[in-house]
Amino acid sequence: MAAQVHVYSKIERQLTDMMRQSNGRADAPAIAAQRAREIIDRLVQGITPTSCGLMKPRADRRLKNSLKFNLGSGFRLICIKEKPDIHIMFVGDHDSCDAWLDHHTRKKPHKTTLEADTFKVIAAAARPAEKTILPDADQGFDDTALFSDISQEDLRRVFSGLCSAG
């Protein structure tokens, strides 16, 4: 799990530009920007990159330790994972991401002095646990109220294979 997530200042501008674009692909840039924001939020919450979104199966050979998220309709989010941090470097369409990767081949763009917002990752133990309310074993659970609307005739029609087998 990452300790910090660094979101470079260009990312917010790129996401804003994508939200404004309308190029006949049914608002694909805006949807991709929304997906990128969701992935960034999940990374900050401490969720592993593989659970955050659809990733490319292999790291890109042009940039060491890169993570590429598929945002749909040819849009990508490029990150670099360097223990213990994740650097969110670029977001855009396939061609612009390809050009960015070509430009930064065998370089370490996350080591430069770019402005970045740094978010401390919330540890799983520090996150409030989601409560699930389960009935006590002593009290039992009365499900008759849930199924009071369903008639025997409806049940026999739905489960006809089971009823005729007996």
Short mmCIF file of N, CA and C in Angstrom, two decimals:
data_model
loop_
_atom_site.label_atom_id
_atom_site.label_comp_id
_atom_site.label_asym_id
_atom_site.label_seq_id
_atom_site.Cartn_x
_atom_site.Cartn_y
_atom_site.Cartn_z
N MET A 1 0.84 -1.17 0.00
CA MET A 1 0.00 0.00 0.00
C MET A 1 0.88 1.24 0.00
N ALA A 2 0.49 2.23 -0.74
CA ALA A 2 1.25 3.47 -0.85
C ALA A 2 1.09 4.31 0.41
N ALA A 3 2.11 5.10 0.73
CA ALA A 3 2.04 5.99 1.89
C ALA A 3 1.50 7.35 1.48
N GLN A 4 1.83 7.79 0.26
CA GLN A 4 1.39 9.08 -0.23
C GLN A 4 1.04 8.98 -1.71
N VAL A 5 0.12 9.84 -2.13
CA VAL A 5 -0.22 9.95 -3.54
C VAL A 5 0.08 11.39 -3.95
N HIS A 6 0.92 11.54 -4.97
CA HIS A 6 1.29 12.86 -5.48
C HIS A 6 0.53 13.10 -6.78
N VAL A 7 -0.31 14.12 -6.78
CA VAL A 7 -1.08 14.47 -7.98
C VAL A 7 -0.48 15.76 -8.53
N TYR A 8 0.14 15.67 -9.70
CA TYR A 8 0.82 16.82 -10.27
C TYR A 8 -0.18 17.85 -10.77
N SER A 9 0.23 19.11 -10.72
CA SER A 9 -0.67 20.23 -11.00
C SER A 9 -1.27 20.17 -12.40
N LYS A 10 -0.57 19.61 -13.34
CA LYS A 10 -1.10 19.51 -14.70
C LYS A 10 -2.33 18.60 -14.78
N ILE A 11 -2.43 17.65 -13.89
CA ILE A 11 -3.53 16.68 -13.92
C ILE A 11 -4.87 17.38 -13.78
N GLU A 12 -4.98 18.28 -12.83
CA GLU A 12 -6.26 18.97 -12.62
C GLU A 12 -6.64 19.78 -13.86
N ARG A 13 -5.67 20.43 -14.48
CA ARG A 13 -5.94 21.19 -15.71
C ARG A 13 -6.35 20.25 -16.85
N GLN A 14 -5.69 19.11 -16.96
CA GLN A 14 -6.04 18.15 -18.00
C GLN A 14 -7.44 17.60 -17.78
N LEU A 15 -7.79 17.31 -16.53
CA LEU A 15 -9.13 16.79 -16.24
C LEU A 15 -10.20 17.85 -16.52
N THR A 16 -9.92 19.09 -16.20
CA THR A 16 -10.87 20.18 -16.48
C THR A 16 -11.06 20.34 -17.98
N ASP A 17 -9.98 20.28 -18.75
CA ASP A 17 -10.08 20.37 -20.21
C ASP A 17 -10.89 19.21 -20.77
N MET A 18 -10.69 18.02 -20.22
CA MET A 18 -11.45 16.85 -20.70
C MET A 18 -12.94 17.01 -20.39
N MET A 19 -13.26 17.61 -19.25
CA MET A 19 -14.68 17.82 -18.90
C MET A 19 -15.34 18.79 -19.88
N ARG A 20 -14.58 19.73 -20.41
CA ARG A 20 -15.13 20.73 -21.34
C ARG A 20 -15.25 20.22 -22.77
N GLN A 21 -14.47 19.20 -23.11
CA GLN A 21 -14.46 18.71 -24.48
C GLN A 21 -15.78 18.05 -24.84
N SER A 22 -16.13 18.23 -26.09
CA SER A 22 -17.29 17.53 -26.65
C SER A 22 -16.95 17.26 -28.09
N ASN A 23 -16.56 16.05 -28.38
CA ASN A 23 -16.08 15.77 -29.74
C ASN A 23 -16.92 14.71 -30.45
N GLY A 24 -18.18 14.63 -30.13
CA GLY A 24 -19.06 13.71 -30.85
C GLY A 24 -19.02 12.28 -30.38
N ARG A 25 -18.25 11.99 -29.34
CA ARG A 25 -18.16 10.62 -28.85
C ARG A 25 -18.98 10.45 -27.57
N ALA A 26 -20.13 11.09 -27.55
CA ALA A 26 -21.08 10.96 -26.43
C ALA A 26 -20.42 11.32 -25.10
N ASP A 27 -19.77 12.47 -25.07
CA ASP A 27 -19.14 12.97 -23.85
C ASP A 27 -18.09 12.02 -23.28
N ALA A 28 -17.41 11.29 -24.13
CA ALA A 28 -16.40 10.33 -23.68
C ALA A 28 -15.29 10.99 -22.85
N PRO A 29 -14.80 12.18 -23.23
CA PRO A 29 -13.76 12.81 -22.40
C PRO A 29 -14.25 13.13 -21.00
N ALA A 30 -15.48 13.59 -20.88
CA ALA A 30 -16.02 13.93 -19.55
C ALA A 30 -16.18 12.67 -18.70
N ILE A 31 -16.62 11.58 -19.30
CA ILE A 31 -16.76 10.32 -18.57
C ILE A 31 -15.39 9.81 -18.14
N ALA A 32 -14.39 9.92 -19.03
CA ALA A 32 -13.04 9.49 -18.71
C ALA A 32 -12.45 10.34 -17.58
N ALA A 33 -12.72 11.63 -17.59
CA ALA A 33 -12.23 12.51 -16.52
C ALA A 33 -12.86 12.13 -15.19
N GLN A 34 -14.13 11.81 -15.21
CA GLN A 34 -14.81 11.38 -13.97
C GLN A 34 -14.21 10.07 -13.46
N ARG A 35 -13.94 9.14 -14.36
CA ARG A 35 -13.33 7.87 -13.95
C ARG A 35 -11.93 8.10 -13.38
N ALA A 36 -11.17 9.02 -13.98
CA ALA A 36 -9.82 9.32 -13.48
C ALA A 36 -9.90 9.89 -12.07
N ARG A 37 -10.85 10.78 -11.83
CA ARG A 37 -11.01 11.35 -10.48
C ARG A 37 -11.39 10.27 -9.48
N GLU A 38 -12.23 9.33 -9.89
CA GLU A 38 -12.61 8.24 -8.99
C GLU A 38 -11.40 7.37 -8.65
N ILE A 39 -10.55 7.09 -9.64
CA ILE A 39 -9.35 6.29 -9.41
C ILE A 39 -8.41 7.01 -8.45
N ILE A 40 -8.23 8.31 -8.65
CA ILE A 40 -7.36 9.09 -7.76
C ILE A 40 -7.91 9.07 -6.34
N ASP A 41 -9.22 9.24 -6.20
CA ASP A 41 -9.83 9.20 -4.86
C ASP A 41 -9.62 7.84 -4.21
N ARG A 42 -9.76 6.78 -4.96
CA ARG A 42 -9.57 5.44 -4.41
C ARG A 42 -8.13 5.21 -3.98
N LEU A 43 -7.18 5.71 -4.78
CA LEU A 43 -5.77 5.57 -4.40
C LEU A 43 -5.48 6.31 -3.10
N VAL A 44 -6.06 7.50 -2.94
CA VAL A 44 -5.87 8.27 -1.71
C VAL A 44 -6.51 7.56 -0.52
N GLN A 45 -7.58 6.83 -0.75
CA GLN A 45 -8.25 6.09 0.32
C GLN A 45 -7.49 4.84 0.72
N GLY A 46 -6.43 4.51 0.01
CA GLY A 46 -5.62 3.36 0.38
C GLY A 46 -5.98 2.08 -0.33
N ILE A 47 -6.81 2.16 -1.33
CA ILE A 47 -7.19 0.97 -2.10
C ILE A 47 -6.05 0.66 -3.06
N THR A 48 -5.73 -0.60 -3.23
CA THR A 48 -4.62 -1.00 -4.09
C THR A 48 -4.90 -0.61 -5.54
N PRO A 49 -3.87 -0.29 -6.31
CA PRO A 49 -4.08 0.11 -7.70
C PRO A 49 -4.85 -0.90 -8.53
N THR A 50 -4.63 -2.19 -8.29
CA THR A 50 -5.33 -3.20 -9.08
C THR A 50 -6.82 -3.22 -8.78
N SER A 51 -7.22 -2.73 -7.61
CA SER A 51 -8.64 -2.68 -7.25
C SER A 51 -9.29 -1.35 -7.60
N CYS A 52 -8.50 -0.38 -8.02
CA CYS A 52 -9.02 0.97 -8.27
C CYS A 52 -9.71 1.10 -9.62
N GLY A 53 -9.26 0.40 -10.60
CA GLY A 53 -9.82 0.54 -11.93
C GLY A 53 -9.19 -0.44 -12.90
N LEU A 54 -9.62 -0.39 -14.13
CA LEU A 54 -9.12 -1.29 -15.16
C LEU A 54 -7.71 -0.87 -15.55
N MET A 55 -6.76 -1.74 -15.26
CA MET A 55 -5.37 -1.44 -15.56
C MET A 55 -4.91 -2.24 -16.77
N LYS A 56 -3.90 -1.73 -17.43
CA LYS A 56 -3.24 -2.49 -18.48
C LYS A 56 -2.53 -3.66 -17.83
N PRO A 57 -2.54 -4.84 -18.46
CA PRO A 57 -1.98 -6.02 -17.81
C PRO A 57 -0.48 -5.95 -17.53
N ARG A 58 0.25 -5.20 -18.33
CA ARG A 58 1.70 -5.10 -18.14
C ARG A 58 2.12 -3.65 -18.03
N ALA A 59 3.19 -3.41 -17.32
CA ALA A 59 3.74 -2.06 -17.23
C ALA A 59 4.32 -1.69 -18.59
N ASP A 60 4.31 -0.42 -18.89
CA ASP A 60 4.86 0.06 -20.15
C ASP A 60 6.38 -0.03 -20.09
N ARG A 61 7.00 -0.54 -21.11
CA ARG A 61 8.45 -0.72 -21.12
C ARG A 61 9.20 0.60 -21.22
N ARG A 62 8.53 1.63 -21.68
CA ARG A 62 9.20 2.91 -21.85
C ARG A 62 9.47 3.62 -20.53
N LEU A 63 8.69 3.30 -19.51
CA LEU A 63 8.80 4.00 -18.23
C LEU A 63 8.74 2.98 -17.11
N LYS A 64 9.79 2.92 -16.31
CA LYS A 64 9.89 1.92 -15.25
C LYS A 64 8.82 2.15 -14.18
N ASN A 65 8.21 1.06 -13.70
CA ASN A 65 7.20 1.06 -12.64
C ASN A 65 5.96 1.88 -12.99
N SER A 66 5.61 1.91 -14.25
CA SER A 66 4.43 2.69 -14.65
C SER A 66 3.16 1.87 -14.49
N LEU A 67 2.09 2.58 -14.19
CA LEU A 67 0.75 1.99 -14.11
C LEU A 67 -0.10 2.75 -15.11
N LYS A 68 -0.79 2.03 -15.99
CA LYS A 68 -1.67 2.68 -16.95
C LYS A 68 -3.09 2.20 -16.71
N PHE A 69 -3.97 3.15 -16.40
CA PHE A 69 -5.37 2.83 -16.19
C PHE A 69 -6.14 3.14 -17.46
N ASN A 70 -6.99 2.23 -17.89
CA ASN A 70 -7.84 2.42 -19.05
C ASN A 70 -9.11 3.12 -18.57
N LEU A 71 -9.36 4.33 -19.08
CA LEU A 71 -10.53 5.11 -18.68
C LEU A 71 -11.68 4.96 -19.66
N GLY A 72 -11.48 4.18 -20.71
CA GLY A 72 -12.52 3.97 -21.71
C GLY A 72 -12.39 4.95 -22.86
N SER A 73 -12.88 4.55 -24.02
CA SER A 73 -12.89 5.36 -25.24
C SER A 73 -11.51 5.90 -25.61
N GLY A 74 -10.47 5.14 -25.32
CA GLY A 74 -9.13 5.53 -25.72
C GLY A 74 -8.43 6.48 -24.77
N PHE A 75 -8.95 6.70 -23.59
CA PHE A 75 -8.33 7.60 -22.62
C PHE A 75 -7.59 6.79 -21.57
N ARG A 76 -6.47 7.35 -21.09
CA ARG A 76 -5.61 6.66 -20.15
C ARG A 76 -5.21 7.59 -19.00
N LEU A 77 -4.87 6.99 -17.87
CA LEU A 77 -4.29 7.68 -16.73
C LEU A 77 -2.97 6.99 -16.46
N ILE A 78 -1.88 7.77 -16.44
CA ILE A 78 -0.55 7.19 -16.25
C ILE A 78 -0.03 7.57 -14.88
N CYS A 79 0.41 6.56 -14.14
CA CYS A 79 0.96 6.76 -12.80
C CYS A 79 2.31 6.05 -12.74
N ILE A 80 3.11 6.47 -11.77
CA ILE A 80 4.37 5.78 -11.49
C ILE A 80 4.33 5.37 -10.04
N LYS A 81 4.60 4.10 -9.80
CA LYS A 81 4.61 3.59 -8.43
C LYS A 81 6.05 3.44 -7.99
N GLU A 82 6.41 4.20 -7.00
CA GLU A 82 7.75 4.12 -6.43
C GLU A 82 7.58 4.01 -4.93
N LYS A 83 8.08 2.93 -4.37
CA LYS A 83 7.86 2.69 -2.95
C LYS A 83 8.28 3.91 -2.17
N PRO A 84 7.52 4.39 -1.25
CA PRO A 84 6.18 3.97 -0.88
C PRO A 84 5.09 4.84 -1.49
N ASP A 85 5.40 5.56 -2.56
CA ASP A 85 4.47 6.56 -3.11
C ASP A 85 3.96 6.20 -4.49
N ILE A 86 2.85 6.84 -4.85
CA ILE A 86 2.31 6.76 -6.21
C ILE A 86 2.26 8.18 -6.76
N HIS A 87 2.79 8.35 -7.96
CA HIS A 87 2.81 9.65 -8.62
C HIS A 87 1.84 9.61 -9.79
N ILE A 88 0.82 10.47 -9.78
CA ILE A 88 -0.14 10.56 -10.88
C ILE A 88 0.44 11.58 -11.86
N MET A 89 0.85 11.12 -13.04
CA MET A 89 1.66 11.94 -13.92
C MET A 89 0.91 12.56 -15.10
N PHE A 90 0.01 11.80 -15.73
CA PHE A 90 -0.58 12.29 -16.98
C PHE A 90 -1.93 11.63 -17.22
N VAL A 91 -2.84 12.37 -17.82
CA VAL A 91 -4.12 11.82 -18.22
C VAL A 91 -4.46 12.43 -19.58
N GLY A 92 -5.01 11.60 -20.46
CA GLY A 92 -5.38 12.09 -21.78
C GLY A 92 -5.78 10.95 -22.70
N ASP A 93 -5.95 11.30 -23.97
CA ASP A 93 -6.33 10.26 -24.93
C ASP A 93 -5.12 9.39 -25.25
N HIS A 94 -5.35 8.34 -25.98
CA HIS A 94 -4.30 7.35 -26.25
C HIS A 94 -3.09 7.97 -26.93
N ASP A 95 -3.32 8.81 -27.93
CA ASP A 95 -2.21 9.40 -28.67
C ASP A 95 -1.37 10.34 -27.81
N SER A 96 -2.02 11.17 -27.01
CA SER A 96 -1.26 12.11 -26.17
C SER A 96 -0.51 11.35 -25.07
N CYS A 97 -1.10 10.29 -24.54
CA CYS A 97 -0.39 9.47 -23.55
C CYS A 97 0.81 8.78 -24.17
N ASP A 98 0.64 8.31 -25.39
CA ASP A 98 1.73 7.67 -26.11
C ASP A 98 2.87 8.66 -26.35
N ALA A 99 2.53 9.88 -26.75
CA ALA A 99 3.54 10.92 -26.97
C ALA A 99 4.23 11.28 -25.66
N TRP A 100 3.47 11.37 -24.57
CA TRP A 100 4.06 11.69 -23.27
C TRP A 100 5.03 10.59 -22.85
N LEU A 101 4.63 9.33 -23.04
CA LEU A 101 5.52 8.21 -22.70
C LEU A 101 6.77 8.21 -23.56
N ASP A 102 6.63 8.50 -24.86
CA ASP A 102 7.80 8.57 -25.75
C ASP A 102 8.76 9.66 -25.29
N HIS A 103 8.21 10.81 -24.88
CA HIS A 103 9.04 11.93 -24.45
C HIS A 103 9.77 11.62 -23.15
N HIS A 104 9.17 10.82 -22.27
CA HIS A 104 9.76 10.52 -20.97
C HIS A 104 10.39 9.12 -20.89
N THR A 105 10.69 8.52 -22.04
CA THR A 105 11.30 7.19 -22.07
C THR A 105 12.62 7.20 -21.32
N ARG A 106 12.75 6.23 -20.43
CA ARG A 106 13.95 6.02 -19.61
C ARG A 106 14.33 7.24 -18.77
N LYS A 107 13.38 8.10 -18.52
CA LYS A 107 13.61 9.24 -17.63
C LYS A 107 12.85 8.97 -16.34
N LYS A 108 13.01 9.83 -15.40
CA LYS A 108 12.28 9.73 -14.15
C LYS A 108 11.51 11.03 -13.94
N PRO A 109 10.36 11.16 -14.62
CA PRO A 109 9.64 12.42 -14.55
C PRO A 109 9.13 12.76 -13.15
N HIS A 110 8.95 11.76 -12.30
CA HIS A 110 8.47 12.00 -10.95
C HIS A 110 9.58 12.53 -10.03
N LYS A 111 10.82 12.51 -10.50
CA LYS A 111 11.96 13.01 -9.72
C LYS A 111 12.23 14.49 -9.99
N THR A 112 11.51 15.09 -10.92
CA THR A 112 11.71 16.50 -11.24
C THR A 112 11.01 17.37 -10.21
N THR A 113 11.25 18.66 -10.29
CA THR A 113 10.66 19.59 -9.32
C THR A 113 9.36 20.16 -9.86
N LEU A 114 8.41 19.31 -10.13
CA LEU A 114 7.08 19.75 -10.56
C LEU A 114 6.22 20.00 -9.34
N GLU A 115 5.29 20.95 -9.47
CA GLU A 115 4.35 21.19 -8.37
C GLU A 115 3.38 20.02 -8.29
N ALA A 116 3.14 19.58 -7.07
CA ALA A 116 2.22 18.46 -6.88
C ALA A 116 1.48 18.63 -5.56
N ASP A 117 0.24 18.20 -5.57
CA ASP A 117 -0.53 18.10 -4.33
C ASP A 117 -0.25 16.72 -3.76
N THR A 118 0.16 16.68 -2.50
CA THR A 118 0.49 15.41 -1.87
C THR A 118 -0.59 15.05 -0.88
N PHE A 119 -1.11 13.84 -1.03
CA PHE A 119 -2.15 13.34 -0.14
C PHE A 119 -1.60 12.17 0.64
N LYS A 120 -1.77 12.22 1.93
CA LYS A 120 -1.37 11.09 2.77
C LYS A 120 -2.46 10.04 2.68
N VAL A 121 -2.07 8.82 2.40
CA VAL A 121 -3.02 7.72 2.23
C VAL A 121 -3.57 7.32 3.59
N ILE A 122 -4.87 7.15 3.63
CA ILE A 122 -5.54 6.73 4.85
C ILE A 122 -5.32 5.23 5.01
N ALA A 123 -4.73 4.85 6.11
CA ALA A 123 -4.46 3.43 6.36
C ALA A 123 -5.78 2.70 6.57
N ALA A 124 -5.82 1.45 6.17
CA ALA A 124 -7.04 0.65 6.28
C ALA A 124 -7.49 0.53 7.74
N ALA A 125 -6.55 0.47 8.67
CA ALA A 125 -6.91 0.34 10.08
C ALA A 125 -7.52 1.65 10.61
N ALA A 126 -7.12 2.79 10.04
CA ALA A 126 -7.61 4.09 10.50
C ALA A 126 -8.95 4.45 9.88
N ARG A 127 -9.29 3.80 8.76
CA ARG A 127 -10.56 4.08 8.10
C ARG A 127 -11.71 3.57 8.93
N PRO A 128 -12.79 4.31 9.01
CA PRO A 128 -13.94 3.79 9.76
C PRO A 128 -14.50 2.55 9.07
N ALA A 129 -14.73 1.54 9.86
CA ALA A 129 -15.24 0.28 9.30
C ALA A 129 -16.72 0.44 8.94
N GLU A 130 -17.09 -0.18 7.85
CA GLU A 130 -18.49 -0.16 7.46
C GLU A 130 -19.23 -1.16 8.32
N LYS A 131 -20.30 -0.70 8.93
CA LYS A 131 -21.06 -1.58 9.82
C LYS A 131 -22.10 -2.34 9.02
N THR A 132 -22.16 -3.60 9.30
CA THR A 132 -23.24 -4.41 8.74
C THR A 132 -24.05 -4.91 9.92
N ILE A 133 -25.30 -4.70 9.85
CA ILE A 133 -26.18 -5.09 10.95
C ILE A 133 -26.70 -6.49 10.68
N LEU A 134 -26.31 -7.39 11.55
CA LEU A 134 -26.76 -8.77 11.44
C LEU A 134 -27.66 -9.07 12.63
N PRO A 135 -28.68 -9.87 12.43
CA PRO A 135 -29.55 -10.20 13.56
C PRO A 135 -28.81 -11.08 14.55
N ASP A 136 -29.13 -10.91 15.81
CA ASP A 136 -28.54 -11.76 16.83
C ASP A 136 -29.05 -13.19 16.66
N ALA A 137 -28.21 -14.12 17.01
CA ALA A 137 -28.60 -15.53 16.90
C ALA A 137 -29.76 -15.83 17.86
N ASP A 138 -29.77 -15.13 18.99
CA ASP A 138 -30.84 -15.36 19.97
C ASP A 138 -32.19 -14.89 19.44
N GLN A 139 -32.17 -13.72 18.78
CA GLN A 139 -33.42 -13.14 18.32
C GLN A 139 -33.95 -13.80 17.07
N GLY A 140 -33.09 -14.35 16.27
CA GLY A 140 -33.52 -14.91 14.99
C GLY A 140 -33.87 -13.79 14.02
N PHE A 141 -34.33 -14.15 12.88
CA PHE A 141 -34.70 -13.15 11.88
C PHE A 141 -36.02 -13.58 11.27
N ASP A 142 -36.98 -12.73 11.38
CA ASP A 142 -38.31 -13.04 10.87
C ASP A 142 -38.43 -12.51 9.45
N ASP A 143 -38.40 -13.41 8.47
CA ASP A 143 -38.47 -12.99 7.07
C ASP A 143 -39.88 -13.11 6.50
N THR A 144 -40.85 -13.40 7.31
CA THR A 144 -42.21 -13.54 6.80
C THR A 144 -42.74 -12.23 6.26
N ALA A 145 -42.31 -11.12 6.85
CA ALA A 145 -42.77 -9.80 6.36
C ALA A 145 -42.22 -9.52 4.97
N LEU A 146 -41.03 -10.02 4.67
CA LEU A 146 -40.43 -9.78 3.35
C LEU A 146 -41.17 -10.52 2.25
N PHE A 147 -41.69 -11.69 2.56
CA PHE A 147 -42.28 -12.54 1.54
C PHE A 147 -43.80 -12.64 1.63
N SER A 148 -44.43 -11.74 2.33
CA SER A 148 -45.88 -11.81 2.50
C SER A 148 -46.63 -11.52 1.20
N ASP A 149 -46.01 -10.79 0.26
CA ASP A 149 -46.68 -10.44 -0.99
C ASP A 149 -46.64 -11.57 -2.02
N ILE A 150 -45.81 -12.55 -1.82
CA ILE A 150 -45.63 -13.61 -2.81
C ILE A 150 -46.60 -14.75 -2.51
N SER A 151 -47.39 -15.09 -3.51
CA SER A 151 -48.38 -16.16 -3.32
C SER A 151 -47.74 -17.52 -3.63
N GLN A 152 -48.40 -18.58 -3.17
CA GLN A 152 -47.93 -19.93 -3.45
C GLN A 152 -47.95 -20.22 -4.94
N GLU A 153 -48.94 -19.67 -5.63
CA GLU A 153 -49.05 -19.87 -7.08
C GLU A 153 -47.84 -19.26 -7.80
N ASP A 154 -47.42 -18.06 -7.37
CA ASP A 154 -46.24 -17.42 -7.97
C ASP A 154 -44.99 -18.25 -7.71
N LEU A 155 -44.85 -18.75 -6.51
CA LEU A 155 -43.69 -19.57 -6.18
C LEU A 155 -43.66 -20.85 -7.01
N ARG A 156 -44.81 -21.48 -7.19
CA ARG A 156 -44.86 -22.72 -7.98
C ARG A 156 -44.53 -22.45 -9.44
N ARG A 157 -44.95 -21.28 -9.96
CA ARG A 157 -44.66 -20.94 -11.37
C ARG A 157 -43.15 -20.68 -11.54
N VAL A 158 -42.54 -19.96 -10.59
CA VAL A 158 -41.11 -19.65 -10.68
C VAL A 158 -40.26 -20.89 -10.49
N PHE A 159 -40.64 -21.72 -9.53
CA PHE A 159 -39.86 -22.90 -9.23
C PHE A 159 -40.56 -24.17 -9.73
N SER A 160 -41.09 -24.12 -10.92
CA SER A 160 -41.87 -25.24 -11.45
C SER A 160 -41.03 -26.51 -11.59
N GLY A 161 -39.79 -26.38 -11.92
CA GLY A 161 -38.92 -27.56 -12.05
C GLY A 161 -38.74 -28.27 -10.74
N LEU A 162 -38.67 -27.53 -9.66
CA LEU A 162 -38.51 -28.15 -8.35
C LEU A 162 -39.79 -28.79 -7.86
N CYS A 163 -40.91 -28.13 -8.15
CA CYS A 163 -42.21 -28.65 -7.68
C CYS A 163 -42.61 -29.92 -8.40
N SER A 164 -42.35 -30.01 -9.71
CA SER A 164 -42.75 -31.19 -10.45
C SER A 164 -41.80 -32.36 -10.24
N ALA A 165 -40.59 -32.10 -9.79
CA ALA A 165 -39.62 -33.17 -9.58
C ALA A 165 -39.98 -34.01 -8.36
N GLY A 166 -40.70 -33.44 -7.41
CA GLY A 166 -41.01 -34.15 -6.16
C GLY A 166 -42.15 -35.03 -6.32
#
